[in-house]
Coordinates of C-alpha atoms in Angstrom, one line a residue:
X1 CA -33.2 -43.5 1.9
X2 CA -32.6 -42.8 -1.8
X3 CA -29.3 -41.6 -3.2
X4 CA -30.8 -38.2 -4.1
X5 CA -31.8 -37.6 -0.4
X6 CA -28.1 -37.9 0.6
X7 CA -26.8 -35.2 -1.8
X8 CA -25.4 -32.0 -0.4
X9 CA -27.6 -29.1 -1.6
X10 CA -24.5 -27.0 -2.4
X11 CA -23.2 -29.7 -4.6
X12 CA -26.5 -29.9 -6.4
X13 CA -26.5 -26.2 -7.0
X14 CA -22.9 -26.3 -8.3
X15 CA -23.8 -29.1 -10.7
X16 CA -26.7 -27.1 -12.0
X17 CA -24.3 -24.2 -12.7
X18 CA -21.7 -26.6 -14.2
X19 CA -24.4 -27.9 -16.6
X20 CA -25.6 -24.4 -17.5
X21 CA -22.1 -23.1 -18.2
X22 CA -20.9 -26.2 -20.1
X23 CA -24.0 -27.1 -22.1
X24 CA -26.1 -24.0 -22.2
X25 CA -23.6 -21.2 -22.4
X26 CA -20.7 -22.9 -24.2
X27 CA -17.9 -22.4 -21.7
X28 CA -14.7 -24.5 -22.2
X29 CA -12.7 -26.5 -19.7
X30 CA -15.5 -26.5 -17.1
X31 CA -14.7 -28.2 -13.8
X32 CA -16.6 -28.8 -10.6
X33 CA -14.6 -28.3 -7.4
X34 CA -15.4 -29.3 -3.9
X35 CA -13.5 -27.4 -1.2
X36 CA -13.1 -28.7 2.3
X37 CA -12.2 -25.4 4.0
X38 CA -14.5 -23.7 3.7
X39 CA -16.9 -26.6 2.9
X40 CA -18.4 -25.5 -0.4
X41 CA -18.7 -26.3 -4.1
X42 CA -17.8 -24.1 -7.0
X43 CA -17.2 -24.2 -10.7
X44 CA -14.3 -23.0 -12.9
X45 CA -14.0 -22.7 -16.7
X46 CA -13.2 -20.5 -19.6
X47 CA -15.5 -18.0 -21.2
X48 CA -16.6 -18.9 -24.8
X49 CA -15.1 -17.0 -27.7
X50 CA -12.0 -16.0 -25.8
X51 CA -8.8 -16.3 -27.8
X52 CA -6.1 -18.4 -26.1
X53 CA -3.8 -15.4 -25.5
X54 CA -6.5 -13.7 -23.4
X55 CA -7.3 -15.2 -20.0
X56 CA -11.0 -15.9 -20.0
X57 CA -10.7 -18.2 -16.9
X58 CA -13.4 -17.7 -14.3
X59 CA -14.4 -19.1 -10.9
X60 CA -18.2 -19.3 -10.3
X61 CA -19.7 -19.7 -6.8
X62 CA -23.3 -20.9 -6.7
X63 CA -25.9 -19.4 -4.3
X64 CA -29.5 -20.4 -3.8
X65 CA -31.7 -17.5 -4.9
X66 CA -33.5 -15.9 -2.0
X67 CA -30.9 -17.3 0.5
X68 CA -29.5 -15.1 3.2
X69 CA -27.5 -12.2 1.8
X70 CA -23.7 -12.0 1.8
X71 CA -21.8 -9.3 3.6
X72 CA -18.6 -7.6 2.4
X73 CA -16.7 -9.5 5.1
X74 CA -18.0 -12.8 3.8
X75 CA -17.1 -11.8 0.2
X76 CA -13.6 -11.0 1.3
X77 CA -13.3 -14.4 2.9
X78 CA -14.4 -16.0 -0.4
X79 CA -11.5 -14.2 -2.2
X80 CA -9.1 -15.5 0.5
X81 CA -10.5 -19.0 0.7
X82 CA -10.9 -19.8 -3.0
X83 CA -7.6 -19.5 -4.9
X84 CA -7.2 -19.8 -8.6
X85 CA -7.3 -23.6 -9.1
X86 CA -4.6 -23.4 -11.8
X87 CA -2.0 -21.4 -9.9
X88 CA -3.1 -21.1 -6.2
X89 CA -3.0 -17.3 -6.5
X90 CA -5.7 -15.1 -5.2
X91 CA -8.5 -14.5 -7.7
X92 CA -9.1 -10.8 -8.7
X93 CA -12.7 -11.5 -9.5
X94 CA -15.4 -14.1 -8.9
X95 CA -18.7 -14.7 -10.5
X96 CA -21.7 -15.4 -8.2
X97 CA -24.4 -17.6 -9.7
X98 CA -27.8 -16.9 -8.1
X99 CA -29.8 -20.1 -8.8
X100 CA -33.6 -20.1 -8.6
X101 CA -35.5 -23.3 -7.7
X102 CA -36.8 -23.4 -11.3
X103 CA -33.1 -23.4 -12.4
X104 CA -33.1 -19.8 -13.7
X105 CA -29.6 -18.6 -13.1
X106 CA -28.4 -15.0 -12.8
X107 CA -24.6 -14.4 -13.0
X108 CA -23.0 -11.4 -11.1
X109 CA -19.3 -10.5 -11.5
X110 CA -17.7 -9.3 -8.3
X111 CA -14.1 -7.9 -8.0
X112 CA -11.8 -8.0 -5.0
X113 CA -11.8 -4.1 -4.8
X114 CA -13.9 -1.1 -5.5
X115 CA -13.1 1.1 -8.4
X116 CA -13.8 4.8 -8.2
X117 CA -15.7 6.2 -11.1
X118 CA -14.9 9.8 -11.6
X119 CA -17.5 10.7 -14.2
X120 CA -19.6 8.4 -16.3
X121 CA -18.7 8.7 -19.9
X122 CA -21.4 10.0 -22.2
X123 CA -22.9 7.7 -24.7
X124 CA -25.1 8.3 -27.7
X125 CA -28.1 6.9 -25.8
X126 CA -27.9 9.2 -22.7
X127 CA -27.1 12.3 -24.8
X128 CA -30.6 12.3 -26.5

């Protein structure tokens, strides 16, 4: 059996996201994390172009595109189970990376709460 046959698919997805963020999108301080409980892999790093005073630190959780959907309950568990690797505090937002078999990746930002939008603000584009 070859070494590639023994690899955990979740770790392979996480490495694809790691490579995309670090080499393709220019993130800084990118790290690959392997959590034991729950057993999963995720990536952390800092957004490009963010000044040091601003906190551009993000946690990215890879998912295989087309995989079974995720429920609100499962999302809540992710916020509980994946603390900020720097401080151990609960993350206020996570980024889901949906990875297609051809390595196309779509990133979706998810927050730990819903925000009520009272009225969308008009823009020049929607006033025409």
